[in-house]
Coordinates of C-alpha atoms in Angstrom, one line a residue:
Chain A
M1 CA 49.4 93.1 43.3
N2 CA 47.6 94.8 46.3
Q3 CA 46.3 98.4 46.5
A4 CA 49.6 99.8 47.5
G5 CA 51.0 98.3 44.3
T6 CA 53.5 96.0 46.0
M7 CA 53.6 92.2 45.3
Q8 CA 51.8 90.2 48.0
R9 CA 53.0 86.8 48.8
T10 CA 50.2 84.2 48.5
E11 CA 50.6 80.5 49.3
T12 CA 48.3 77.6 49.9
M13 CA 47.9 76.1 53.3
L14 CA 48.4 72.4 54.3
L15 CA 46.0 71.4 56.9
N16 CA 46.2 68.2 58.9
V17 CA 42.7 66.8 59.7
G18 CA 42.8 64.0 62.2
P19 CA 44.0 61.2 62.9
S20 CA 41.9 61.6 66.0
H21 CA 38.9 63.8 65.3
P22 CA 35.3 63.0 66.0
S23 CA 34.2 63.5 62.3
T24 CA 36.9 61.1 61.0
H25 CA 34.9 58.1 62.1
G26 CA 37.8 56.3 63.6
V27 CA 41.5 57.0 63.0
L28 CA 41.7 58.7 59.6
R29 CA 44.2 61.4 58.9
V30 CA 43.6 63.6 55.9
L31 CA 46.2 66.0 54.5
V32 CA 44.3 68.8 52.9
E33 CA 45.7 71.5 50.8
L34 CA 43.7 74.6 51.1
D35 CA 43.3 77.9 49.1
G36 CA 41.4 79.8 51.7
E37 CA 38.6 77.4 52.4
L38 CA 38.6 75.7 49.0
I39 CA 40.2 72.3 48.9
L40 CA 42.9 71.9 46.3
S41 CA 43.7 68.3 47.1
A42 CA 42.9 65.8 50.0
D43 CA 45.2 62.9 50.7
P44 CA 43.9 60.4 53.1
D45 CA 46.6 58.8 55.3
I46 CA 45.3 55.5 56.4
G47 CA 46.7 52.4 58.2
Y48 CA 46.3 53.5 61.8
L49 CA 44.0 50.5 62.3
H50 CA 45.9 48.1 60.1
R51 CA 46.0 44.7 62.1
G52 CA 47.1 42.5 59.3
I53 CA 44.0 40.5 59.3
E54 CA 44.7 38.9 55.9
K55 CA 48.2 37.9 57.1
M56 CA 46.9 36.4 60.3
C57 CA 44.4 34.2 58.4
E58 CA 47.2 32.4 56.8
Y59 CA 48.4 31.1 60.1
R60 CA 45.0 29.9 61.4
T61 CA 42.4 27.2 60.7
Y62 CA 39.3 28.4 58.9
H63 CA 37.2 28.5 62.0
K64 CA 39.8 30.6 63.9
C65 CA 39.6 33.2 61.2
L66 CA 36.0 34.0 62.2
P67 CA 36.8 36.1 65.3
L68 CA 39.1 38.1 63.1
M69 CA 36.5 38.7 60.5
N70 CA 34.0 40.0 63.2
R71 CA 36.3 42.9 63.6
V72 CA 36.8 44.0 59.9
D73 CA 33.7 46.2 59.9
Y74 CA 33.0 46.3 63.6
L75 CA 29.7 48.2 63.1
A76 CA 28.3 45.2 61.2
G77 CA 30.3 42.4 62.8
E78 CA 28.2 39.4 61.8
V79 CA 28.0 40.5 58.1
N80 CA 31.8 39.9 57.7
N81 CA 31.4 36.5 59.1
F82 CA 28.5 35.8 56.8
G83 CA 30.6 36.5 53.7
F84 CA 33.5 34.6 55.0
C85 CA 31.4 31.5 55.9
L86 CA 29.7 31.6 52.5
A87 CA 33.1 31.8 50.8
V88 CA 34.4 28.8 52.7
E89 CA 31.2 26.9 52.1
K90 CA 31.5 27.6 48.4
L91 CA 35.1 26.4 48.5
L92 CA 33.9 23.2 50.2
G93 CA 30.8 22.8 48.0
V94 CA 28.3 22.5 50.8
E95 CA 25.1 24.2 51.5
V96 CA 23.5 24.9 54.9
P97 CA 20.0 24.0 55.7
K98 CA 17.1 26.4 54.9
R99 CA 16.5 27.4 58.6
A100 CA 20.1 28.4 59.0
Q101 CA 19.9 30.4 55.8
Y102 CA 16.9 32.3 57.0
I103 CA 18.3 32.9 60.4
R104 CA 21.4 34.3 58.8
V105 CA 19.4 36.6 56.6
L106 CA 17.5 37.7 59.7
I107 CA 20.6 38.6 61.7
V108 CA 22.3 40.2 58.7
E109 CA 19.3 42.5 57.9
L110 CA 19.1 43.4 61.7
T111 CA 22.8 44.3 61.4
R112 CA 22.2 46.3 58.3
I113 CA 19.7 48.5 60.1
A114 CA 22.0 48.8 63.0
S115 CA 24.8 49.9 60.7
H116 CA 22.7 52.3 58.9
L117 CA 21.4 53.7 62.1
F118 CA 25.0 54.3 63.2
W119 CA 25.7 56.1 59.9
L120 CA 22.5 58.2 60.3
G121 CA 23.4 59.3 63.8
T122 CA 27.1 60.2 63.2
H123 CA 26.5 61.7 59.8
G124 CA 23.8 63.9 61.3
H125 CA 26.0 64.8 64.3
D126 CA 29.0 65.7 62.0
L127 CA 26.7 68.2 60.1
G128 CA 25.3 69.8 63.2
A129 CA 22.1 67.8 63.8
M130 CA 22.4 66.4 67.3
T131 CA 18.9 64.8 67.8
P132 CA 18.9 62.0 65.2
L133 CA 21.7 60.3 67.1
F134 CA 19.6 59.7 70.2
Y135 CA 16.7 58.4 68.1
A136 CA 19.0 56.2 66.0
F137 CA 20.8 54.7 69.0
R138 CA 17.5 53.9 70.7
E139 CA 16.7 51.3 68.0
R140 CA 20.3 50.3 67.5
E141 CA 20.3 49.3 71.2
T142 CA 17.3 47.0 70.6
I143 CA 19.2 45.3 67.8
M144 CA 22.3 45.0 70.0
D145 CA 20.1 43.3 72.6
L146 CA 18.8 40.9 70.0
C147 CA 22.4 40.0 69.0
E148 CA 23.2 39.4 72.7
M149 CA 20.1 37.2 73.0
A150 CA 21.2 35.1 70.2
S151 CA 24.9 34.8 70.9
G152 CA 25.9 36.4 74.2
A153 CA 27.8 39.3 72.6
R154 CA 26.5 42.7 71.3
M155 CA 29.1 44.0 68.8
F156 CA 30.8 40.8 67.8
P157 CA 28.2 38.1 68.0
L158 CA 30.3 35.3 66.3
Y159 CA 27.1 33.5 65.8
F160 CA 27.6 32.0 62.3
R161 CA 29.8 29.0 61.7
I162 CA 31.1 27.5 58.6
G163 CA 28.4 25.0 57.7
G164 CA 25.6 26.7 59.8
L165 CA 25.1 28.4 63.1
A166 CA 26.7 28.0 66.5
A167 CA 23.3 27.4 68.0
D168 CA 19.6 27.7 67.3
L169 CA 17.8 30.9 68.3
P170 CA 17.0 31.0 72.0
E171 CA 13.6 31.0 73.4
G172 CA 12.0 34.4 73.4
F173 CA 14.1 35.7 70.4
I174 CA 11.3 35.3 67.8
P175 CA 8.7 37.4 69.8
A176 CA 11.4 40.0 70.6
A177 CA 12.4 40.2 66.9
W178 CA 8.7 40.6 65.9
Q179 CA 8.3 43.3 68.5
F180 CA 11.3 45.1 66.9
A181 CA 10.0 44.6 63.3
K182 CA 6.5 45.8 64.1
S183 CA 7.6 49.0 65.8
F184 CA 10.4 49.9 63.5
D185 CA 8.4 51.4 60.7
K186 CA 6.9 53.9 63.1
N187 CA 10.1 54.7 64.8
W188 CA 11.7 55.2 61.4
K189 CA 9.3 58.1 60.9
D190 CA 11.0 59.9 63.9
Y191 CA 14.3 60.2 61.9
D192 CA 12.5 60.9 58.7
T193 CA 10.7 64.0 60.2
L194 CA 13.9 65.3 61.7
L195 CA 16.0 65.3 58.6
T196 CA 14.3 64.6 55.1
Q197 CA 12.6 67.9 54.7
N198 CA 15.0 69.8 57.0
I199 CA 16.1 72.9 55.2
I200 CA 19.6 73.0 56.8
W201 CA 20.1 69.3 56.2
K202 CA 19.2 69.8 52.5
G203 CA 21.5 72.8 52.3
R204 CA 24.4 70.8 53.6
T205 CA 23.8 67.7 51.6
M206 CA 22.2 68.5 48.2
G207 CA 24.8 68.9 45.3
V208 CA 27.6 67.9 47.7
G209 CA 29.8 65.1 46.6
A210 CA 27.9 64.4 43.4
L211 CA 29.3 61.6 41.1
S212 CA 27.7 60.2 37.9
A213 CA 26.9 56.5 37.6
A214 CA 29.7 55.9 35.1
D215 CA 32.3 57.5 37.5
A216 CA 30.8 55.7 40.4
L217 CA 31.6 52.3 38.7
D218 CA 34.9 53.6 37.5
W219 CA 35.8 54.3 41.3
G220 CA 34.5 51.0 42.3
W221 CA 31.6 52.2 44.3
S222 CA 29.0 49.6 45.3
G223 CA 26.1 49.3 47.6
P224 CA 24.3 52.4 48.7
M225 CA 27.1 54.7 47.3
A226 CA 26.6 53.4 43.8
R227 CA 22.7 53.4 44.1
G228 CA 22.7 57.0 45.2
S229 CA 24.2 57.7 41.8
G230 CA 21.6 55.7 40.0
V231 CA 23.4 52.4 39.5
D232 CA 20.6 49.9 39.9
W233 CA 22.6 47.1 41.4
D234 CA 22.2 45.0 44.6
L235 CA 24.0 41.7 45.0
R236 CA 21.1 40.3 47.0
R237 CA 18.9 40.6 44.1
D238 CA 21.3 40.2 41.1
N239 CA 23.6 37.4 42.5
P240 CA 21.4 35.9 45.3
Y241 CA 22.9 33.9 48.1
S242 CA 21.6 32.3 51.2
S243 CA 18.0 32.1 49.7
Y244 CA 17.7 35.9 49.0
E245 CA 15.8 35.0 45.9
E246 CA 12.9 33.9 48.0
F247 CA 12.5 37.3 49.6
E248 CA 10.6 40.2 48.3
F249 CA 12.2 43.6 48.5
E250 CA 12.9 46.7 46.5
V251 CA 16.3 48.3 45.7
P252 CA 15.9 52.0 46.4
L253 CA 17.8 54.5 44.2
G254 CA 17.3 57.8 46.1
N255 CA 16.8 60.6 43.6
S256 CA 19.6 59.4 41.4
Q257 CA 21.4 62.8 41.6
G258 CA 24.5 61.0 43.0
D259 CA 24.9 63.6 45.8
T260 CA 25.0 63.2 49.6
Y261 CA 21.3 63.9 49.9
S262 CA 20.5 61.1 47.3
R263 CA 22.7 58.6 49.3
Y264 CA 20.9 59.7 52.5
L265 CA 17.5 58.8 50.7
V266 CA 18.9 55.5 49.6
R267 CA 20.1 54.4 53.1
M268 CA 16.9 55.7 54.8
A269 CA 14.7 53.6 52.4
E270 CA 16.9 50.6 52.7
M271 CA 16.2 50.4 56.4
L272 CA 12.5 49.9 55.6
Q273 CA 13.3 47.3 53.0
S274 CA 15.5 45.5 55.5
N275 CA 12.6 45.5 57.9
R276 CA 10.5 43.9 55.2
I277 CA 13.0 41.2 54.7
I278 CA 13.1 40.6 58.5
K279 CA 9.4 40.1 58.7
Q280 CA 9.6 37.6 55.8
A281 CA 12.5 35.8 57.4
L282 CA 10.6 35.5 60.7
E283 CA 7.7 33.9 58.8
K284 CA 9.9 31.5 57.0
I285 CA 11.9 30.5 60.1
A286 CA 8.6 29.6 61.7
K287 CA 7.8 27.1 58.9
T288 CA 11.3 25.3 59.4
E289 CA 12.2 22.5 61.8
P290 CA 13.8 23.8 65.0
G291 CA 17.4 22.6 65.5
D292 CA 18.0 22.1 61.8
I293 CA 20.9 24.6 61.7
K294 CA 24.0 22.7 60.5
C295 CA 24.8 21.0 57.3
A296 CA 25.3 17.3 57.7
D297 CA 28.6 17.1 55.8
P298 CA 31.2 15.3 58.1
R299 CA 34.0 17.5 56.6
V300 CA 32.4 20.5 58.1
S301 CA 30.2 19.7 61.1
L302 CA 30.9 17.7 64.2
P303 CA 28.9 14.5 64.4
P304 CA 26.2 14.2 67.1
K305 CA 27.6 13.6 70.6
E306 CA 25.8 10.2 71.1
M307 CA 27.5 9.0 67.8
V308 CA 30.9 10.1 69.0
Y309 CA 30.5 7.9 72.1
S310 CA 29.2 4.8 70.2
D311 CA 30.8 4.8 66.8
I312 CA 34.5 4.7 65.9
A313 CA 34.2 6.5 62.6
S314 CA 32.3 9.4 64.3
L315 CA 34.9 9.6 67.1
I316 CA 37.8 9.8 64.5
N317 CA 35.8 12.4 62.6
H318 CA 35.2 14.5 65.7
F319 CA 38.9 14.2 66.7
K320 CA 40.1 15.2 63.2
L321 CA 37.9 18.2 62.9
I322 CA 39.0 19.5 66.3
Q323 CA 42.7 18.7 66.0
E324 CA 43.2 19.6 62.3
G325 CA 40.2 21.7 61.3
I326 CA 38.4 22.0 58.0
T327 CA 40.3 21.1 55.0
P328 CA 38.8 22.4 51.8
P329 CA 40.0 21.0 48.4
A330 CA 42.7 23.0 46.6
G331 CA 41.0 25.8 44.6
E332 CA 40.1 29.4 44.8
V333 CA 36.8 31.2 45.2
Y334 CA 35.5 34.8 45.3
Q335 CA 32.3 35.3 47.2
A336 CA 30.8 38.8 47.3
I337 CA 27.9 39.8 49.5
E338 CA 25.9 43.0 49.9
A339 CA 27.2 44.4 53.2
P340 CA 25.5 47.5 54.7
K341 CA 28.4 49.6 53.2
G342 CA 28.6 48.0 49.8
E343 CA 30.2 45.0 48.2
M344 CA 32.2 42.9 50.6
G345 CA 34.2 40.2 48.9
F346 CA 36.3 37.4 50.1
Y347 CA 38.9 35.9 47.8
I348 CA 40.1 32.6 49.4
V349 CA 42.8 30.4 47.9
S350 CA 43.3 26.9 49.4
D351 CA 46.1 24.5 48.8
G352 CA 44.0 21.7 50.4
G353 CA 45.5 22.3 53.8
P354 CA 43.8 23.3 57.0
Q355 CA 44.9 26.9 56.8
P356 CA 44.1 29.1 53.8
L357 CA 47.0 29.9 51.5
R358 CA 45.6 33.4 51.0
V359 CA 42.6 35.4 52.2
K360 CA 41.9 38.7 50.5
V361 CA 39.1 40.8 52.0
R362 CA 37.6 43.4 49.7
T363 CA 36.0 45.9 51.8
P364 CA 33.8 48.7 50.6
S365 CA 35.2 51.4 52.8
F366 CA 38.8 51.1 51.5
V367 CA 37.4 51.5 47.9
V368 CA 35.2 54.5 48.5
L369 CA 37.8 56.3 50.6
G370 CA 40.1 56.1 47.6
S371 CA 37.9 58.6 45.8
L372 CA 37.9 61.2 48.6
D373 CA 40.3 63.4 46.6
K374 CA 38.1 63.2 43.5
L375 CA 35.1 64.3 45.4
C376 CA 36.7 67.0 47.5
R377 CA 38.6 69.1 44.9
G378 CA 37.1 72.5 44.5
R379 CA 34.8 72.1 47.4
L380 CA 34.8 73.7 50.8
L381 CA 36.6 72.2 53.8
S382 CA 33.2 71.8 55.6
D383 CA 31.9 69.7 52.7
M384 CA 34.7 67.3 53.3
I385 CA 33.1 66.4 56.6
A386 CA 29.8 65.8 54.8
M387 CA 31.6 63.5 52.3
I388 CA 33.4 61.4 55.0
G389 CA 30.0 61.1 56.6
T390 CA 28.1 60.0 53.4
M391 CA 30.8 57.5 52.6
D392 CA 29.8 55.6 55.8
I393 CA 33.3 54.4 56.2
V394 CA 34.7 52.5 59.2
L395 CA 38.4 52.8 59.5
A396 CA 38.7 49.2 60.7
D397 CA 37.0 48.2 57.4
V398 CA 39.5 50.4 55.5
D399 CA 42.7 49.2 57.1
R400 CA 41.7 45.6 57.9
Chain B
M1 CA 31.3 29.3 27.1
N2 CA 31.9 32.4 29.2
K3 CA 31.8 35.5 27.0
A4 CA 35.0 36.9 28.6
V5 CA 36.8 33.6 27.7
A6 CA 35.4 33.8 24.2
L7 CA 36.6 37.4 23.7
L8 CA 40.1 36.7 25.0
Q9 CA 40.5 33.6 23.0
E10 CA 39.4 35.5 19.9
K11 CA 41.5 38.7 20.4
F12 CA 44.4 37.5 22.5
P13 CA 44.8 33.7 21.7
E14 CA 48.6 33.9 22.5
E15 CA 48.0 35.4 25.9
V16 CA 45.5 33.0 27.5
V17 CA 47.4 30.4 29.6
E18 CA 44.6 28.6 31.3
V19 CA 40.9 28.8 32.0
V20 CA 39.7 27.2 35.2
E21 CA 36.0 26.7 36.2
F22 CA 35.6 25.9 39.9
R23 CA 32.4 26.1 42.0
G24 CA 30.8 28.4 39.4
D25 CA 33.7 30.9 39.4
T26 CA 35.6 31.4 36.0
A27 CA 39.3 32.1 36.5
I28 CA 41.4 33.0 33.4
E29 CA 45.2 33.0 33.7
V30 CA 46.9 35.4 31.2
K31 CA 50.4 36.4 30.5
P32 CA 51.3 39.7 32.1
D33 CA 52.8 41.4 29.0
R34 CA 49.7 42.7 27.3
L35 CA 47.5 43.0 30.5
V36 CA 46.5 46.6 30.1
S37 CA 45.2 45.9 26.6
I38 CA 43.4 42.8 27.8
C39 CA 41.7 44.7 30.6
A40 CA 40.7 47.6 28.3
A41 CA 39.2 45.0 25.9
L42 CA 37.3 43.3 28.7
K43 CA 36.1 46.7 29.9
D44 CA 34.9 48.1 26.6
G45 CA 33.9 44.9 24.8
H46 CA 30.3 44.8 23.9
D47 CA 29.6 41.3 25.1
T48 CA 31.7 41.7 28.3
G49 CA 31.4 45.2 29.7
F50 CA 33.4 44.7 32.8
K51 CA 33.1 48.4 33.9
Y52 CA 33.7 47.6 37.5
L53 CA 36.9 46.4 39.0
S54 CA 35.9 44.7 42.2
M55 CA 39.4 44.1 43.7
I56 CA 43.0 43.4 43.0
A57 CA 44.9 40.9 45.1
G58 CA 48.6 40.4 45.3
M59 CA 49.7 36.8 45.6
D60 CA 52.9 35.2 46.9
Y61 CA 52.9 31.6 45.8
S62 CA 56.3 30.9 47.5
P63 CA 58.0 28.5 47.3
A64 CA 56.7 28.0 43.7
S65 CA 58.1 29.8 40.8
P66 CA 57.0 32.2 39.3
R67 CA 56.6 33.3 42.9
F68 CA 54.4 36.4 42.6
G69 CA 51.1 36.9 40.9
V70 CA 48.3 39.6 40.7
V71 CA 44.7 38.6 40.6
Y72 CA 41.9 40.9 39.3
N73 CA 38.2 40.4 40.0
L74 CA 35.9 42.1 37.5
Y75 CA 32.2 42.5 37.4
S76 CA 29.9 43.2 34.6
H77 CA 26.6 45.0 35.5
K78 CA 25.2 44.3 32.0
H79 CA 25.3 40.5 32.4
H80 CA 25.7 40.3 36.2
D81 CA 28.7 38.2 35.5
R82 CA 32.0 38.0 37.3
I83 CA 35.5 36.7 36.3
T84 CA 38.8 36.4 38.0
L85 CA 41.8 37.4 35.8
K86 CA 45.1 36.1 37.0
T87 CA 48.8 36.7 36.0
R88 CA 52.0 35.2 37.2
L89 CA 55.1 37.7 37.2
A90 CA 58.3 36.4 35.7
D91 CA 60.8 38.1 38.0
D92 CA 60.9 36.5 41.5
L93 CA 63.3 39.1 42.9
A94 CA 61.9 42.4 41.5
P95 CA 58.3 41.6 40.6
V96 CA 56.8 44.2 38.3
I97 CA 53.6 44.6 36.1
D98 CA 51.9 47.4 34.2
S99 CA 49.3 49.5 36.1
V100 CA 45.6 49.3 35.2
A101 CA 44.9 52.6 37.0
K102 CA 44.3 54.2 33.6
V103 CA 41.5 51.6 32.8
W104 CA 39.8 51.7 36.2
S105 CA 40.5 54.6 38.6
T106 CA 39.7 52.4 41.6
A107 CA 42.8 50.4 40.8
N108 CA 45.1 53.2 42.2
W109 CA 44.6 52.2 45.9
H110 CA 44.5 48.5 45.3
E111 CA 47.9 48.7 43.5
R112 CA 49.4 50.8 46.2
E113 CA 48.2 48.3 48.8
I114 CA 49.8 45.4 46.9
Y115 CA 53.0 47.4 46.5
D116 CA 53.0 48.1 50.3
M117 CA 52.2 44.5 51.3
M118 CA 53.8 42.4 48.6
G119 CA 56.5 44.7 47.1
I120 CA 55.1 44.2 43.5
R121 CA 55.8 47.4 41.5
F122 CA 53.3 48.8 39.0
N123 CA 54.6 50.5 35.9
G124 CA 52.8 53.7 35.0
H125 CA 51.1 54.0 38.4
P126 CA 50.4 57.8 39.2
D127 CA 51.4 57.7 42.7
L128 CA 53.0 54.5 43.8
R129 CA 53.9 54.8 47.6
R130 CA 53.0 52.9 50.7
I131 CA 49.5 53.1 51.9
L132 CA 48.9 51.1 55.0
M133 CA 52.4 51.0 56.5
P134 CA 54.4 54.0 57.5
A135 CA 56.4 55.5 54.5
D136 CA 59.9 54.5 56.0
W137 CA 58.9 50.9 56.6
A138 CA 61.4 48.3 55.5
G139 CA 60.2 45.0 54.1
Y140 CA 56.8 43.8 52.7
P141 CA 54.6 42.4 55.4
Q142 CA 52.4 40.0 53.4
R143 CA 55.2 38.1 51.7
K144 CA 55.4 34.5 52.9
D145 CA 58.9 34.9 54.2
Y146 CA 58.0 37.8 56.5
P147 CA 57.5 36.6 59.9
L148 CA 53.9 36.9 61.5
R149 CA 55.1 38.9 64.4
G150 CA 57.4 41.3 62.4
Q151 CA 61.1 41.3 61.8

């Protein structure tokens, strides 16, 4: 009843956010039911970037799946290939040489920094901090250049192969990578000074989107999202792959409050840890034999060219691998890796043929976006922008 | 023996169909009827503690029969252990299984995706509707008989 004593009609408002809006990090549409500025429910409408990557894999040889995988999480292209290659190698039961393992770790950790830098820039930008973007993209650009040096491409390097790498690192790469690693800790301080003690930043992020450790696991959170809630879990440390057990690094947990600020602290600290791993990888690569980048298993790797010209078995092997492709034995594997955004898993089922029977890509972005409604209820609309940012989602990673 | 296998063979001996160890992965096939109780037992069991559902994958094993299956991947932070739980659905024409969304909240979206892509229905799901494809889409794109370039 209003002052005049008449019944006033009240109703909630349905607001359509997206699908094309700078703060939605791709093409995400969210249907928000509002009571004033308070969110009653938020229903993400996804699928705008659905390309059917899982379906397409069923019609291709294993190697032809790799360009598709690059495009799952396009901000960390090579990480997806890393997981897929590891899964197929597990299916085949082969292991790649140490040099290839270290180079993979090096590239993947560089990509992790690039992905976190993109998150930092855009997340800050969403919440009104324009400057971090320019600093973050400065270092991201250097990483893109390194990727281009190694493979010829910036966003989608397509540098890893099943059984190893496409080629060894080019001349000049190692010094350039060292230069990046040595200057990164200092450059990192530039972002840290801009945001970590910034009162506006703290006001926008502290207490926003908080979730307990138990709820985080219930909602399938992994990676930095779970660690921000105090879940002490990192697949690189707890289920090591590709020689991660030989590297020394810490698993940062933020302030364990489970809020947006805690996740900010986690990702910031992770960049420094990645840089530690990069330095160790560079040292380890220097101790290995140049050119030793492919496993010798004839089911996976092409024989040396001179053998193809001189030996009939090698010629047949070469012909079969090119014409037919890799044929893993019938069976199924699940391989999970610690991608920049959380657990990225590949469930591959083989019937023994040259094409996979089923490839299921478990992406971290799809899973965390599923909890948007849970986080947003009862919060302000402006907090939703902070939550989409802190989730570090990429819609290509959500939709596949 | 894997703790999850031991738990299931003790509590649900009738339900376990097959246990396969391959490349270090443990896959347990169970009958679909008591799946929710099995999942709850694996989640809350002291020796298992699979508090985290990593993913659910819908499977179309066509032309084999039973044609459809659902695969769950669980992770235990207590033991840093992982298992794959598999089921085959009896009905090839209208595949259906109970939802595990009450056991793990994250199952909600995974099951919606499987319904959308494979046409497998989940009994007791709080909000079973398409997720990736438009709401008025006909057909289930990830079934084996659905052409690669659409109908």
